[in-house]
CSV table of C-alpha atoms in Angstrom, one decimal:
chain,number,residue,atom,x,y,z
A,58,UNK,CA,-29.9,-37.1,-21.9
A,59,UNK,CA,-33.1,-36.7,-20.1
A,60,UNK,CA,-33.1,-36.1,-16.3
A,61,UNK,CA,-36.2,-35.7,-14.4
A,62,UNK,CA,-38.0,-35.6,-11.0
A,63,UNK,CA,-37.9,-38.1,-9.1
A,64,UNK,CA,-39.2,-39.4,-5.6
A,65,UNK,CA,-36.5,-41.5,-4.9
A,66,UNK,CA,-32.8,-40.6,-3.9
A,67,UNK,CA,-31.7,-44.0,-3.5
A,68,UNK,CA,-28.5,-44.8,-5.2
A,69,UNK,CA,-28.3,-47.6,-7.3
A,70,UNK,CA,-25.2,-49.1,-9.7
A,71,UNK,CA,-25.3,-51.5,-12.0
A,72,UNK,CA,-22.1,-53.1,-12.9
A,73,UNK,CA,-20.9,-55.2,-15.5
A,74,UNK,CA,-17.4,-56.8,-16.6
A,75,UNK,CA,-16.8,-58.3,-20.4
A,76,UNK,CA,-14.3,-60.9,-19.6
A,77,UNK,CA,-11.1,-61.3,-21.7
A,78,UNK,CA,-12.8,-59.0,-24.1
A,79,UNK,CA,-10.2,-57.8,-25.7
A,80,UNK,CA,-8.6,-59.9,-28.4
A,81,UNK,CA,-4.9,-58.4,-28.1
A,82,UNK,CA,-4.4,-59.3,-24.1
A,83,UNK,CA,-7.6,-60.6,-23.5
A,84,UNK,CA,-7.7,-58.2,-20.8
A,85,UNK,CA,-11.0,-57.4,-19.7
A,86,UNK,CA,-13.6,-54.7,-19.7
A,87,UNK,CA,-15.4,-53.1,-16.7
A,88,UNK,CA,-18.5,-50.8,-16.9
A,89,UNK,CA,-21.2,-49.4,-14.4
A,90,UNK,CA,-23.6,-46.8,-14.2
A,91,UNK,CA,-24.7,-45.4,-11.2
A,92,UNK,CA,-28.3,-43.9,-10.9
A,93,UNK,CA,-29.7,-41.3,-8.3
A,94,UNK,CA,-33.8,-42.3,-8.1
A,95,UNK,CA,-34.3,-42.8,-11.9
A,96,UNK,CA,-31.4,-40.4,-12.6
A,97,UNK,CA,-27.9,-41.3,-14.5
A,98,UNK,CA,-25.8,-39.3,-12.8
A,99,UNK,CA,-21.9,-41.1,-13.4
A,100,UNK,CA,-20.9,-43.9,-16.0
A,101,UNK,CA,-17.6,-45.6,-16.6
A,102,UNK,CA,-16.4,-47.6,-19.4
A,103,UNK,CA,-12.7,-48.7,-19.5
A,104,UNK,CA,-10.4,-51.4,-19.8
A,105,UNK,CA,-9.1,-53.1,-16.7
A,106,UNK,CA,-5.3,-52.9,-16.6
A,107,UNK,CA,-4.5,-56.0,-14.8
A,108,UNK,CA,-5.1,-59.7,-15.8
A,109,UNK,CA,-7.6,-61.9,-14.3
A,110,UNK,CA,-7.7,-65.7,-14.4
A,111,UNK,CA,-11.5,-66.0,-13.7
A,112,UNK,CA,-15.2,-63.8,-14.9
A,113,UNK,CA,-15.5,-63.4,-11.4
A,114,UNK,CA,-12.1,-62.0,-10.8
A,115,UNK,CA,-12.8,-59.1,-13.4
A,116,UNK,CA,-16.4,-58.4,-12.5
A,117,UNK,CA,-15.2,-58.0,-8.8
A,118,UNK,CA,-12.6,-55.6,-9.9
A,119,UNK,CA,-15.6,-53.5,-11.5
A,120,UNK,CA,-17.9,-53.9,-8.3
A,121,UNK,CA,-14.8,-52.4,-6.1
A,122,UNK,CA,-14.6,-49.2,-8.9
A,123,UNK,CA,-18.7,-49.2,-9.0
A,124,UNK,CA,-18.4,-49.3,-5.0
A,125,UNK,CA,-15.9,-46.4,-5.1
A,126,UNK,CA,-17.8,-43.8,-6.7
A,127,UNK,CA,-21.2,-45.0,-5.1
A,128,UNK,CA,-19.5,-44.2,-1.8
A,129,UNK,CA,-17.9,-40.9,-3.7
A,130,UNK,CA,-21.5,-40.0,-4.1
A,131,UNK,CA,-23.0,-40.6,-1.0
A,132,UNK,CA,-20.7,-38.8,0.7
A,133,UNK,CA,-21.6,-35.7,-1.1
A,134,UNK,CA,-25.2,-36.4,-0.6
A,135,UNK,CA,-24.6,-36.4,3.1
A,136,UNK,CA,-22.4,-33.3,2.6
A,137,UNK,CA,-25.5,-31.6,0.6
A,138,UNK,CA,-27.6,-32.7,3.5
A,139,UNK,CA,-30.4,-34.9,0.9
A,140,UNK,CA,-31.7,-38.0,3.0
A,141,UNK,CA,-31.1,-40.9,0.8
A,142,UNK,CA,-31.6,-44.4,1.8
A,143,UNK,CA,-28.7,-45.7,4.4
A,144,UNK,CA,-27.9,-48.8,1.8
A,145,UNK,CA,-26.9,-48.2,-1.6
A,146,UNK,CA,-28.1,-51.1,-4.3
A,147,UNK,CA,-25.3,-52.6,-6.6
A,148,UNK,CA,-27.0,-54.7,-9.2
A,149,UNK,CA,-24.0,-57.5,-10.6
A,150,UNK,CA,-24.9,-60.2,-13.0
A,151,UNK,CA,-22.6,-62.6,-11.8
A,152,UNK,CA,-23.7,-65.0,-8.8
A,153,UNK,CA,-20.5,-65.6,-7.3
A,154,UNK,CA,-19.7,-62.5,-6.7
A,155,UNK,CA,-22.6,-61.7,-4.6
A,156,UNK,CA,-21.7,-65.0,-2.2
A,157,UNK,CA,-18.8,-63.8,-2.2
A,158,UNK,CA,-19.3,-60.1,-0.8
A,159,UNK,CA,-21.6,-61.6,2.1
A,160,UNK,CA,-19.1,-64.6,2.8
A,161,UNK,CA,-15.9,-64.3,4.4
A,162,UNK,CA,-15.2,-67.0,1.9
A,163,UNK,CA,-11.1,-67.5,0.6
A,164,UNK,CA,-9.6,-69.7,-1.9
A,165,UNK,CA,-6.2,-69.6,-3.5
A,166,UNK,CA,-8.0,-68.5,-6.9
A,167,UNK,CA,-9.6,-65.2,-4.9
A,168,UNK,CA,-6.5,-64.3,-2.9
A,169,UNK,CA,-5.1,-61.8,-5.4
A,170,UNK,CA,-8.3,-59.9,-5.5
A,171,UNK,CA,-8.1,-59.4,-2.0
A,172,UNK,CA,-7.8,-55.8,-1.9
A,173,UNK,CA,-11.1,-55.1,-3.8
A,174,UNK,CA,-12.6,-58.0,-1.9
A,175,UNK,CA,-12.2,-56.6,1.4
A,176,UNK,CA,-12.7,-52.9,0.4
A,177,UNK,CA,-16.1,-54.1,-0.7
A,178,UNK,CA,-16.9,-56.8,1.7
A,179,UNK,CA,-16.4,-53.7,4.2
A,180,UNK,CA,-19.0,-51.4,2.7
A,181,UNK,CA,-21.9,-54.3,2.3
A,182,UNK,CA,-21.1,-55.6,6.5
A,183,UNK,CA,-21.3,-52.1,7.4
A,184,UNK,CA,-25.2,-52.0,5.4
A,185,UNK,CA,-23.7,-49.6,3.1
A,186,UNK,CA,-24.3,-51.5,0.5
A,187,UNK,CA,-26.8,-54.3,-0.6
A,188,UNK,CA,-25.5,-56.3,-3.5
A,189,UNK,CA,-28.2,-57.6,-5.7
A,190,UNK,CA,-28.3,-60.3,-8.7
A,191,UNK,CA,-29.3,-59.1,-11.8
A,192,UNK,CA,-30.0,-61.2,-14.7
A,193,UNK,CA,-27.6,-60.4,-18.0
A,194,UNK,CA,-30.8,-59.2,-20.2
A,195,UNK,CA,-31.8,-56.6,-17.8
A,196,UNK,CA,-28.1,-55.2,-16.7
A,197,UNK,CA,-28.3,-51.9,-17.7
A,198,UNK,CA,-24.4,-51.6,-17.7
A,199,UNK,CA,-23.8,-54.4,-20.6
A,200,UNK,CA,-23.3,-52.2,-23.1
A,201,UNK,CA,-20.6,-50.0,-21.3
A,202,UNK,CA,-18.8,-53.6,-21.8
A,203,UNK,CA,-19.6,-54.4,-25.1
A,204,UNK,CA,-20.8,-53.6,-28.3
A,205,UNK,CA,-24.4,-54.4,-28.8
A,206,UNK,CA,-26.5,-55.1,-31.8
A,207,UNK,CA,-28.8,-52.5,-32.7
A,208,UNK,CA,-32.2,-54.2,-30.8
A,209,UNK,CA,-30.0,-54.2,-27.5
A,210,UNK,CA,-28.4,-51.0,-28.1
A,211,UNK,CA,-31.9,-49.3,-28.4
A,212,UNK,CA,-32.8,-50.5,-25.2
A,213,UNK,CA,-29.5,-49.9,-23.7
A,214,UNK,CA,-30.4,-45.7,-24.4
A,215,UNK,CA,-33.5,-46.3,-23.4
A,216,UNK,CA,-32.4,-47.7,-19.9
A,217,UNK,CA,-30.0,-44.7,-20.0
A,218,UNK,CA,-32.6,-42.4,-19.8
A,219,UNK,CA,-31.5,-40.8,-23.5
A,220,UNK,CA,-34.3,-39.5,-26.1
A,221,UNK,CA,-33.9,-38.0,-29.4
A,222,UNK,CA,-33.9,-34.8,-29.7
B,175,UNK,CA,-24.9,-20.3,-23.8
B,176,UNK,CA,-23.0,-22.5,-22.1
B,177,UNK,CA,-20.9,-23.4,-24.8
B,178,UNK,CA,-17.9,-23.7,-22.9
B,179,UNK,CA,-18.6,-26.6,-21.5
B,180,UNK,CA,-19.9,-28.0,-24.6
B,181,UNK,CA,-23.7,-28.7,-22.7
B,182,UNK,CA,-26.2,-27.2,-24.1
B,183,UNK,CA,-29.2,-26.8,-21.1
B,184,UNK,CA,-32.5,-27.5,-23.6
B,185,UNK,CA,-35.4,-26.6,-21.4
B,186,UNK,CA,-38.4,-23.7,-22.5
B,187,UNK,CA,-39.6,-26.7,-24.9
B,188,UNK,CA,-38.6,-29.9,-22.9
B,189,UNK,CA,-39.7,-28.7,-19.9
B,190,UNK,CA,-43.3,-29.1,-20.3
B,191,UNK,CA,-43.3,-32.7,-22.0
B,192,UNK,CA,-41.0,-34.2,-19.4
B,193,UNK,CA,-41.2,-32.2,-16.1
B,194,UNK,CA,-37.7,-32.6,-16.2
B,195,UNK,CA,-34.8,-31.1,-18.5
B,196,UNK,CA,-32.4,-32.4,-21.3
B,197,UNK,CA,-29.0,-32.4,-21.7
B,198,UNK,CA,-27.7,-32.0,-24.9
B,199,UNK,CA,-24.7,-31.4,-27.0
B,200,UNK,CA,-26.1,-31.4,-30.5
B,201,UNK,CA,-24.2,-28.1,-31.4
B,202,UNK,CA,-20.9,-30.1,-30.2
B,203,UNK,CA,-21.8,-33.1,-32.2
B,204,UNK,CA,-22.9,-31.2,-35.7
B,205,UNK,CA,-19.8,-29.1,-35.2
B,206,UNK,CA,-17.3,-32.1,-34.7
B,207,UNK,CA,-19.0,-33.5,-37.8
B,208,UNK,CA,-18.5,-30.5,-39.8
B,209,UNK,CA,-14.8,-30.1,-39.1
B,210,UNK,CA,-14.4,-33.8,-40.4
B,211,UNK,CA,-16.4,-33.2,-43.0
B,212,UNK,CA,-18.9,-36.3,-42.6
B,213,UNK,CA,-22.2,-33.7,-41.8
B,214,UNK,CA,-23.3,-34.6,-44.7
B,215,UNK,CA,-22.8,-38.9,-43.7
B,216,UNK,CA,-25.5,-41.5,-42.7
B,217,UNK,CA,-27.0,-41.9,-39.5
B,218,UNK,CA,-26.4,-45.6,-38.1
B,219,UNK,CA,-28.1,-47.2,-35.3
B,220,UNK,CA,-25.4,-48.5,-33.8
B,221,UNK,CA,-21.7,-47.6,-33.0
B,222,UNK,CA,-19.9,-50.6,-33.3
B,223,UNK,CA,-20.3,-53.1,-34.5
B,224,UNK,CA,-21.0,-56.1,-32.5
B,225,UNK,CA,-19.7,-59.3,-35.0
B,226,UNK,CA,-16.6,-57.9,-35.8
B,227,UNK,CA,-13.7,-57.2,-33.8
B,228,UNK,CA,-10.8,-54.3,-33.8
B,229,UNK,CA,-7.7,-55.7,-33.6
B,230,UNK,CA,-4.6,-54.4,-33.0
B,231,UNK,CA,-2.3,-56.2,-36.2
B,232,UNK,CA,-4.9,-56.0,-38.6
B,233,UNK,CA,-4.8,-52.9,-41.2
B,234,UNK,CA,-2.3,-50.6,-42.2
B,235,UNK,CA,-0.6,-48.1,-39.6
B,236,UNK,CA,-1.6,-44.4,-39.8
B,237,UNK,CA,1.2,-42.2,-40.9
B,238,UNK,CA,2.5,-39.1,-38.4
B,239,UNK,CA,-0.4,-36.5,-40.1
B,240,UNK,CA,-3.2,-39.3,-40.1
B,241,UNK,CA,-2.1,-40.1,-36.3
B,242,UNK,CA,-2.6,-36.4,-34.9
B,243,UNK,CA,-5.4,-35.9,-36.6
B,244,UNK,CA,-7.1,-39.3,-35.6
B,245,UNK,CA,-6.0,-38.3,-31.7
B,246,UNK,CA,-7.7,-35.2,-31.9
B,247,UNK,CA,-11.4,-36.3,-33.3
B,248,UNK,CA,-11.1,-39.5,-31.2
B,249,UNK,CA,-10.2,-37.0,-28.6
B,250,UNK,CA,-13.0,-34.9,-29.1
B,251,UNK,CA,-15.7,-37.2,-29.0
B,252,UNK,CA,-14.4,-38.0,-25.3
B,253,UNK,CA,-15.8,-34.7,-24.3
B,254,UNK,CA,-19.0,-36.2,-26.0
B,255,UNK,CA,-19.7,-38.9,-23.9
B,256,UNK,CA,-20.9,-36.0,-21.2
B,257,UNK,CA,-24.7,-36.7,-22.4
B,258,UNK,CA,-24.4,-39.7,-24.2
B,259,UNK,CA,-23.3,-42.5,-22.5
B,260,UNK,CA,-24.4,-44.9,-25.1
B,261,UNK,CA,-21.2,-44.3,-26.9
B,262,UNK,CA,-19.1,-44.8,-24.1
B,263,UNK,CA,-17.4,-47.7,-24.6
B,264,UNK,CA,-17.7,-47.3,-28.3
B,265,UNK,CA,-15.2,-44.5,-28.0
B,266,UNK,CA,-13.1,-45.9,-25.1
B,267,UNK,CA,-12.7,-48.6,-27.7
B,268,UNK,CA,-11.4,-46.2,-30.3
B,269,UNK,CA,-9.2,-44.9,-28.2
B,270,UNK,CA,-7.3,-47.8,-26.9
């Protein structure tokens, strides 16, 4: 893994959810990587352990744990006193989610998600946060989701910032 | 060394090409391959792959022996997923 200089210390996450992956429970599976400037500094793969009804359900539920440890890690940027920019970017390749985080928008099919919806909601009305729409051939989190075939993988390690030694 | 932690800092070489430095756990790696014996085992360019699925009734159980000793590589390449997130969710998978 390759880390170098870089001019930037914004913070920026992609996340990603493979919904009803898994074949057992058809539960899904949430990803995200979260870069500082062009740095890979945390990544997550796991499988989420509650049931959701709807794609948008589960990649919500990997935007709240995506928004947890961007805030984990600003907060210790402030604490190290490194100026980053105010707003953190959170790249998600699902549209409804993004409406969803800048509209107080409910419906009976987004009330159980309510929790992540308002911890989130919180962090992008206070400008903590700028969610951004990402199309599914550029999210760099996809294969923390999913296994790729060899072409995608390649650029997956590439996106990662990882060389061969 | 920093051994302990299983990173191994790669910079004298690095640093010049990249202005940056490189994380690495190759030592890790070859010696996880050695104590399974597959050093000697082909490189693939994947890690799973993605047309067929792992299921959970398909295939014969492990027995008790085959069990422990399937936690503890699986277990083990956990601690590899430090530098190489690529293989992230191929071991979370694995895992499961």
């Amino acid at each position: 893994m390759k880390i170098q200089k870089s001019s930037s210390t914004l913070v920026s996450a992609f996340s990603d959810a493979d919904w009803a992956g898994s074949s057992d429970d058809r539960k899904s599976t949430s990803g995200f990587a979260v870069f500082l400037g062009s740095n890979l500094v945390s990544w997550n793969a796991r499988k989420q352990s509650t049931m959701y009804r709807s794609s948008t359900e589960s990649e919500y539920k990997a935007i709240a744990d995506a928004t947890a440890e961007v805030m984990w890690l600003q907060t210790l940027l402030r604490e190290l006193n490194v100026n980053s920019p105010r707003a953190a970017k959170l790249w998600c390749d699902n549209m409804g989610v993004k409406y969803l985080s800048a509209n107080p928008v409910f419906h009976a099919r987004t009330k159980h998600i309510e929790v992540d919806y308002h911890f989130v909601r919180e962090r992008v009305a206070q400008g903590l946060l700028d969610i951004e729409f990402i199309s599914s051939g550029d999210q760099v989190a996809d294969g923390l989701t999913k296994a790729l075939s060899v072409r995608l993988f390649k650029n997956f390690k590439n996106n990662l910032n990882l060389i061969k030694l | 060394m920093t051994y302990i932690i299983f990173l191994v800092l790669r910079s004298p070489r690095y640093v010049m090409v990249l202005c940056g430095i490189v994380l690495s756990q190759d030592k890790y790696a070859s010696d996880l391959l050695k104590s399974v014996g597959m050093s000697s085992c082909k490189p693939v360019s994947a890690p799973l792959s993605a047309s067929e699925k792992l299921t959970l009734n398909e295939g014969t159980p492990l027995g008790p022996k085959d069990t422990t000793h399937y936690r503890s590589v699986v277990g083990a390449l956990q601690y590899l997923t430090l530098t190489r997130p690529d293989i992230s969710y191929s071991v979370n998978k694995v895992c499961q």
